[in-house]
Short mmCIF file of N, CA and C in Angstrom, two decimals:
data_model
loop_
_atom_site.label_atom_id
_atom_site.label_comp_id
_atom_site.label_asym_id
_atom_site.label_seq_id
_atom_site.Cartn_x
_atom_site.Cartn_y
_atom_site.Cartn_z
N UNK A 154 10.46 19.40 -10.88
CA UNK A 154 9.71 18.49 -11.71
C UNK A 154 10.59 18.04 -12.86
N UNK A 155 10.26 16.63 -13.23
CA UNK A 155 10.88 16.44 -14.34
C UNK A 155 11.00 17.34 -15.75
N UNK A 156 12.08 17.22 -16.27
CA UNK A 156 12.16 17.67 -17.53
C UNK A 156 11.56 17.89 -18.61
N UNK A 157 11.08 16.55 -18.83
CA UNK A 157 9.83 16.28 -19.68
C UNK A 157 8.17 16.75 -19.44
N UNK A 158 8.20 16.78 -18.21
CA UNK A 158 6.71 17.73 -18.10
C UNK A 158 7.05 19.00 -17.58
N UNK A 159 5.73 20.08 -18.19
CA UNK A 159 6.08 21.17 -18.56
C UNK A 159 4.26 21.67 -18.21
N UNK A 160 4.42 22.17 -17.44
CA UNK A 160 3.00 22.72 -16.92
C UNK A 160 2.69 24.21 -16.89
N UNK A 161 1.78 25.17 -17.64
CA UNK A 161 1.97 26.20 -18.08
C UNK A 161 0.60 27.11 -18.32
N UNK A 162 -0.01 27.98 -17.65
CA UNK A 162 -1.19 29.15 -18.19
C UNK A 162 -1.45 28.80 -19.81
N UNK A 163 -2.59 29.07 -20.38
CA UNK A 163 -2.80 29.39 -21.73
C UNK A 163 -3.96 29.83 -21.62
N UNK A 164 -4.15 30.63 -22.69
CA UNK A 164 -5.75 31.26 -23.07
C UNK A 164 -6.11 31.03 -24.40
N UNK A 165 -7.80 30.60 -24.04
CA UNK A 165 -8.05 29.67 -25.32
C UNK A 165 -9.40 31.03 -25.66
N UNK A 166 -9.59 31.06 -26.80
CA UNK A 166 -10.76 32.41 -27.33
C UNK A 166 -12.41 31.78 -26.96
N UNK A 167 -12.31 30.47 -26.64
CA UNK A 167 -13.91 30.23 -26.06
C UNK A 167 -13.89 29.48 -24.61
N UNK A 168 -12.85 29.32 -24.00
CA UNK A 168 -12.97 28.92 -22.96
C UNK A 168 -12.20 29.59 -21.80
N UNK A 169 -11.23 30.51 -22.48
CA UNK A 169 -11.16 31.44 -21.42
C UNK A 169 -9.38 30.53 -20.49
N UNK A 170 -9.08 30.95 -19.25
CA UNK A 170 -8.06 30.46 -19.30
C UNK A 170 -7.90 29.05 -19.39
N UNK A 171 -6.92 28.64 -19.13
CA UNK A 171 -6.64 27.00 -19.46
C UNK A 171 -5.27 26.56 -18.56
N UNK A 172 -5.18 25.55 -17.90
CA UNK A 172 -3.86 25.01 -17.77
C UNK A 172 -3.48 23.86 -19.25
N UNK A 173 -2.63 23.96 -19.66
CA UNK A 173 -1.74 23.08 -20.05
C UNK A 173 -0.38 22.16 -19.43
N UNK A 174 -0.65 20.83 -19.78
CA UNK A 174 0.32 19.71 -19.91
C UNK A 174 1.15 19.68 -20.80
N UNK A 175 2.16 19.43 -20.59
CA UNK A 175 3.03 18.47 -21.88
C UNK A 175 4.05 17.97 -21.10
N UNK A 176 4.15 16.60 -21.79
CA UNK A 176 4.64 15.48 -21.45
C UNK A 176 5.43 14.85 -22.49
N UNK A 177 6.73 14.68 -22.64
CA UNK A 177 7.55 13.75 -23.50
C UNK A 177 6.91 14.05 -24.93
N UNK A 178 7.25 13.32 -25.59
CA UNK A 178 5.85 12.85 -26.87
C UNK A 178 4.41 12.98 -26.80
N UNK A 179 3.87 12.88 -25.46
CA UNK A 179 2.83 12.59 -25.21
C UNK A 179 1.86 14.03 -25.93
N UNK A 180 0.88 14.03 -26.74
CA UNK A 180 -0.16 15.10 -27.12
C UNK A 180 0.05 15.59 -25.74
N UNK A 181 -0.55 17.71 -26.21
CA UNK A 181 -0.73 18.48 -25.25
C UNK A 181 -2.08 18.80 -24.64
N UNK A 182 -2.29 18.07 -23.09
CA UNK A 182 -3.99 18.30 -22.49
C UNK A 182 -3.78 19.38 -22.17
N UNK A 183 -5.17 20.15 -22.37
CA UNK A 183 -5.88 21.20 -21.67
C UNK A 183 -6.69 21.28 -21.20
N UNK A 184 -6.68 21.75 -19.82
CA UNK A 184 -7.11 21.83 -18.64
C UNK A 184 -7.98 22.79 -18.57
N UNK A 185 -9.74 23.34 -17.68
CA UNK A 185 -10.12 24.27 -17.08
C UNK A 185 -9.07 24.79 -15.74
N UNK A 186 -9.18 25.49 -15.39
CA UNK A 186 -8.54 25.60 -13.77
C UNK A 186 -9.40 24.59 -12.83
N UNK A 187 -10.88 24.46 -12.99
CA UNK A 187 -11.64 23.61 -12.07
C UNK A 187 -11.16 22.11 -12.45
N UNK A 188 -11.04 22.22 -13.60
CA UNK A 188 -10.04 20.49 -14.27
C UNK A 188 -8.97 20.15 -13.15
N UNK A 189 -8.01 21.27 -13.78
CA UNK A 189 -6.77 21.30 -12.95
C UNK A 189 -6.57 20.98 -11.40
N UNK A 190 -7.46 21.95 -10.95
CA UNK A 190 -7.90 21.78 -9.34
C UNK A 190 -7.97 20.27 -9.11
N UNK A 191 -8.90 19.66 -9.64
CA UNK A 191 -9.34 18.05 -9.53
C UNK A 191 -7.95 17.49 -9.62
N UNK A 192 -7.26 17.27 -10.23
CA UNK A 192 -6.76 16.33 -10.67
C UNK A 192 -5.38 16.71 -9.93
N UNK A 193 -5.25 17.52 -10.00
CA UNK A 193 -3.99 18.26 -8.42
C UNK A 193 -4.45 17.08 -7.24
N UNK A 194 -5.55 17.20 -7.15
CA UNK A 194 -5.96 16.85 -5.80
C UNK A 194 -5.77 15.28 -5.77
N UNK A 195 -6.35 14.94 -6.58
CA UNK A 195 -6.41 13.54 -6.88
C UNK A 195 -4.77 12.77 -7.17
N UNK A 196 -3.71 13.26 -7.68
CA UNK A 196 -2.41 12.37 -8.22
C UNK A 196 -2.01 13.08 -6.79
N UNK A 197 -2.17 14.16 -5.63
CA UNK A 197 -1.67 14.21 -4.29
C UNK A 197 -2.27 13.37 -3.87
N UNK A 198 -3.64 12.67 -3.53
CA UNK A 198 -3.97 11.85 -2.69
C UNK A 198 -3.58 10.79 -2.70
N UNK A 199 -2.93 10.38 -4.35
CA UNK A 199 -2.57 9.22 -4.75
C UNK A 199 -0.96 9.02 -4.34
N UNK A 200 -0.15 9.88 -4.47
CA UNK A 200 0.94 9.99 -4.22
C UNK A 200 1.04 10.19 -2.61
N UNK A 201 0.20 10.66 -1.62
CA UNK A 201 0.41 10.23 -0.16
C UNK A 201 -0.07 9.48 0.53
N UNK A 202 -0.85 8.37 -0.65
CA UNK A 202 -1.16 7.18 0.28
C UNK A 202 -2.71 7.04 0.44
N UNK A 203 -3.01 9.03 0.78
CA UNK A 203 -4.61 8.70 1.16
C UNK A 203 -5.30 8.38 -0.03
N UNK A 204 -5.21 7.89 -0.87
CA UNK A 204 -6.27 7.34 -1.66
C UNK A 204 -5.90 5.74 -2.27
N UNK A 205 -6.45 5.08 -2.19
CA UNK A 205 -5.81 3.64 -2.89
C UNK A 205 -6.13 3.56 -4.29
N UNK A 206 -6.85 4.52 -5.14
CA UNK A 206 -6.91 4.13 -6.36
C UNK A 206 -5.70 3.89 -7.56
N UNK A 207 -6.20 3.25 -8.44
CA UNK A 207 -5.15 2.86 -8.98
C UNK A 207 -4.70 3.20 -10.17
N UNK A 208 -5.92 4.02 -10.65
CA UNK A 208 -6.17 4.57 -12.22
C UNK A 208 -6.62 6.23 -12.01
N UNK A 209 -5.99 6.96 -12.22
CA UNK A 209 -6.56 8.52 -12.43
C UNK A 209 -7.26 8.58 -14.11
N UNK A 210 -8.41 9.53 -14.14
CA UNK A 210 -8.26 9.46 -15.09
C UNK A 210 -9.38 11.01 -15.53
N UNK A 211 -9.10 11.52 -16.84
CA UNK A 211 -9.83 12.49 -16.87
C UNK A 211 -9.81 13.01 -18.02
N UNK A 212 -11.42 13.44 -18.92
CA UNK A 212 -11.49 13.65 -20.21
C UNK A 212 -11.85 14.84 -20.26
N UNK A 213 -11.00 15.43 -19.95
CA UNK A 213 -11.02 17.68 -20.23
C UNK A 213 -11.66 17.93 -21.49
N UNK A 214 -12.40 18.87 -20.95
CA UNK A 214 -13.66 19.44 -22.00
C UNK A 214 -13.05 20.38 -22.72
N UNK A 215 -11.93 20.86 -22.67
CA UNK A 215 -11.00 21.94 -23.52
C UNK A 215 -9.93 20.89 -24.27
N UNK A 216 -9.88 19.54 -23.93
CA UNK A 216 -8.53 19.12 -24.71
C UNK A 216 -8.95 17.74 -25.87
N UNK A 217 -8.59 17.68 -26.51
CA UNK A 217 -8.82 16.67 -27.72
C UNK A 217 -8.31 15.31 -26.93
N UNK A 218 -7.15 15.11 -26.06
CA UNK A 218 -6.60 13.79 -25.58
C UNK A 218 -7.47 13.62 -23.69
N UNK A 219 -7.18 12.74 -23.71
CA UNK A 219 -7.42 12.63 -21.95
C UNK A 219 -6.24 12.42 -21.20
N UNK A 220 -6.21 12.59 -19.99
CA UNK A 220 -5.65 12.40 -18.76
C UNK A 220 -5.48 11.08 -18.47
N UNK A 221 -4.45 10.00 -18.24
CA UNK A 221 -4.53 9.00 -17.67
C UNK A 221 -3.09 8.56 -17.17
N UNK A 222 -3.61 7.90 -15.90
CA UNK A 222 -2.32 7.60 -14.98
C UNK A 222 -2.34 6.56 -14.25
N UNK A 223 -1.60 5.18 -14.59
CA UNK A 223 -1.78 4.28 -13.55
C UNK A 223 -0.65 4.26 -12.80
N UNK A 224 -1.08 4.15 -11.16
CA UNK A 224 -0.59 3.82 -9.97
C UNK A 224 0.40 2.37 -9.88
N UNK A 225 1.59 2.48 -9.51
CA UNK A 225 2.69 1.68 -9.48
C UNK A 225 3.22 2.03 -7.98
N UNK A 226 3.92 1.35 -7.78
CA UNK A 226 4.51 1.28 -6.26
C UNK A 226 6.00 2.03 -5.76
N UNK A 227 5.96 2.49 -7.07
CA UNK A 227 7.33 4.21 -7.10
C UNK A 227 6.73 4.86 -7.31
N UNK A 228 6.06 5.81 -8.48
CA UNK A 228 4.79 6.22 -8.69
C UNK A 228 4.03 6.18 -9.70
N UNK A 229 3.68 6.77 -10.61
CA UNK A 229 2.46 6.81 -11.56
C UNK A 229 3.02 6.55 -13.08
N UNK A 230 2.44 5.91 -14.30
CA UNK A 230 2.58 6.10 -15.58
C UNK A 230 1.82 6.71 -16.07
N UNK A 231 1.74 7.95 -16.71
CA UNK A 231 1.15 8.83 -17.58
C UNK A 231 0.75 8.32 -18.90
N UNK A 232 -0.03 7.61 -19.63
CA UNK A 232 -0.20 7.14 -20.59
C UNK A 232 -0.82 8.37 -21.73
N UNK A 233 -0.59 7.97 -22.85
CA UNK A 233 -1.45 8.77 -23.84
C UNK A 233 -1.41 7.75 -24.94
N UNK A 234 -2.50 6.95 -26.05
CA UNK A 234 -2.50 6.32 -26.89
C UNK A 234 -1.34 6.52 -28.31
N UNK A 235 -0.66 5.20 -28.33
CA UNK A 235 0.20 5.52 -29.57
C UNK A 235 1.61 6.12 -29.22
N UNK A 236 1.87 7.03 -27.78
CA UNK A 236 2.91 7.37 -27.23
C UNK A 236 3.44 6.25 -26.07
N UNK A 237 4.79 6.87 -26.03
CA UNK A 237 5.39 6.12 -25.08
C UNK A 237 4.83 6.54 -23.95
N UNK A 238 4.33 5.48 -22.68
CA UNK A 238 4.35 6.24 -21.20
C UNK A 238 5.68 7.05 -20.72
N UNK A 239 4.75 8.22 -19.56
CA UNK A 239 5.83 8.68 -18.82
C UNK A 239 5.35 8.58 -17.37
N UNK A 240 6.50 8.16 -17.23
CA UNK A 240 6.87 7.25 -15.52
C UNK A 240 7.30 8.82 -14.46
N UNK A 241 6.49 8.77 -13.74
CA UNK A 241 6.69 9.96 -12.69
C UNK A 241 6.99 9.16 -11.29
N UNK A 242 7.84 9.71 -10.70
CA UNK A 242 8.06 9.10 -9.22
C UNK A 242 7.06 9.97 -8.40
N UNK A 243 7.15 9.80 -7.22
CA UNK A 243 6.59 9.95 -6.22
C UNK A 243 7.25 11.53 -6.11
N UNK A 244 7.72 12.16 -6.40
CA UNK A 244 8.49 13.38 -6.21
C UNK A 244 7.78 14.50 -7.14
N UNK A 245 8.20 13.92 -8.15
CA UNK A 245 7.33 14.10 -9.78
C UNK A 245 6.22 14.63 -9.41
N UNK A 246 5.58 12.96 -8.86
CA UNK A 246 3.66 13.25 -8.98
C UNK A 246 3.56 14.69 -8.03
N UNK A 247 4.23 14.68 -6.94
CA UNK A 247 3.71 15.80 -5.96
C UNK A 247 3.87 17.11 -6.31
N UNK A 248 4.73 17.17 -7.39
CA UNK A 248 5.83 18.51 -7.65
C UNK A 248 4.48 18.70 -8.81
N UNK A 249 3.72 17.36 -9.75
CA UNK A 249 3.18 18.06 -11.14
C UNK A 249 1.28 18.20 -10.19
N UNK A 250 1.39 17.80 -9.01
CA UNK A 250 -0.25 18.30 -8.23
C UNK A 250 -0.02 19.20 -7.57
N UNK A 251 1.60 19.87 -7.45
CA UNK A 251 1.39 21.53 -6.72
C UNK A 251 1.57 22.31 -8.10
N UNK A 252 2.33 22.06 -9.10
CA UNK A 252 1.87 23.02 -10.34
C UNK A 252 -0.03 23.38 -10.86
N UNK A 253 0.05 22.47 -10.59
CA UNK A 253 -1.24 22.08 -11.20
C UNK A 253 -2.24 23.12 -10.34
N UNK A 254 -2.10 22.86 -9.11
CA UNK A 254 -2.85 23.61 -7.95
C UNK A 254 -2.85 24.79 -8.28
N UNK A 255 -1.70 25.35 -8.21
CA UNK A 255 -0.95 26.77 -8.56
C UNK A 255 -1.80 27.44 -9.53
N UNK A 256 -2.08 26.99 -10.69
CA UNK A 256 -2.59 27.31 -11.55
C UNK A 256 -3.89 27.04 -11.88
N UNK A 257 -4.73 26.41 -10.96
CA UNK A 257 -5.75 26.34 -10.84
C UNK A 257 -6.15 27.48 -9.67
N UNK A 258 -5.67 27.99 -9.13
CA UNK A 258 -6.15 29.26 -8.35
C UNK A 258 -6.84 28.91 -6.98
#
């Protein structure tokens, strides 16, 4: 996986475990594992084709920022307001929906 994202366990004192994101500049989301699960699933479906959507998107009940990713024809931009996007290829996306999996259990 790229450099810039960084996918990682955390434990939060009212919600118990958590995946975490971080991305470039981009604020750090936090994830449920059932979050995580989703959205694994979803930037794989997107990244092999089976899904045509074009926008991921997702407002985690543990994280102050949201999730958002639009679909391009290499692969996805990771947006977060006020930050620069980060551009994931098709390699990327698959490598940050098996972390993601992983840690969603």
């Amino acid at each position: 996986m790229s450099q810039i994202v960084e996918v990682a366990a955390a434990e939060h004192r009212h919600f118990g475990a958590l995946v975490t994101i971080r991305m470039g500049e981009q604020p750090v989301r936090r994830l449920t594992p059932n979050e995580a699960g989703i959205l694994s699933r979803a930037l794989k479906a997107v990244a092999d084709g089976a899904s045509l959507e074009k926008q991921i998107f997702m407002s985690p009940i543990a994280s102050d920022h949201e999730f958002e990713a639009l679909a391009h024809p290499e692969g996805v931009a990771v947006k977060a307001p006020g930050c620069p996007d980060v551009f994931l290829d098709w390699i990327e996306t698959r490598a940050l929906a098996e972390a993601l999996a992983k840690l969603a259990g």
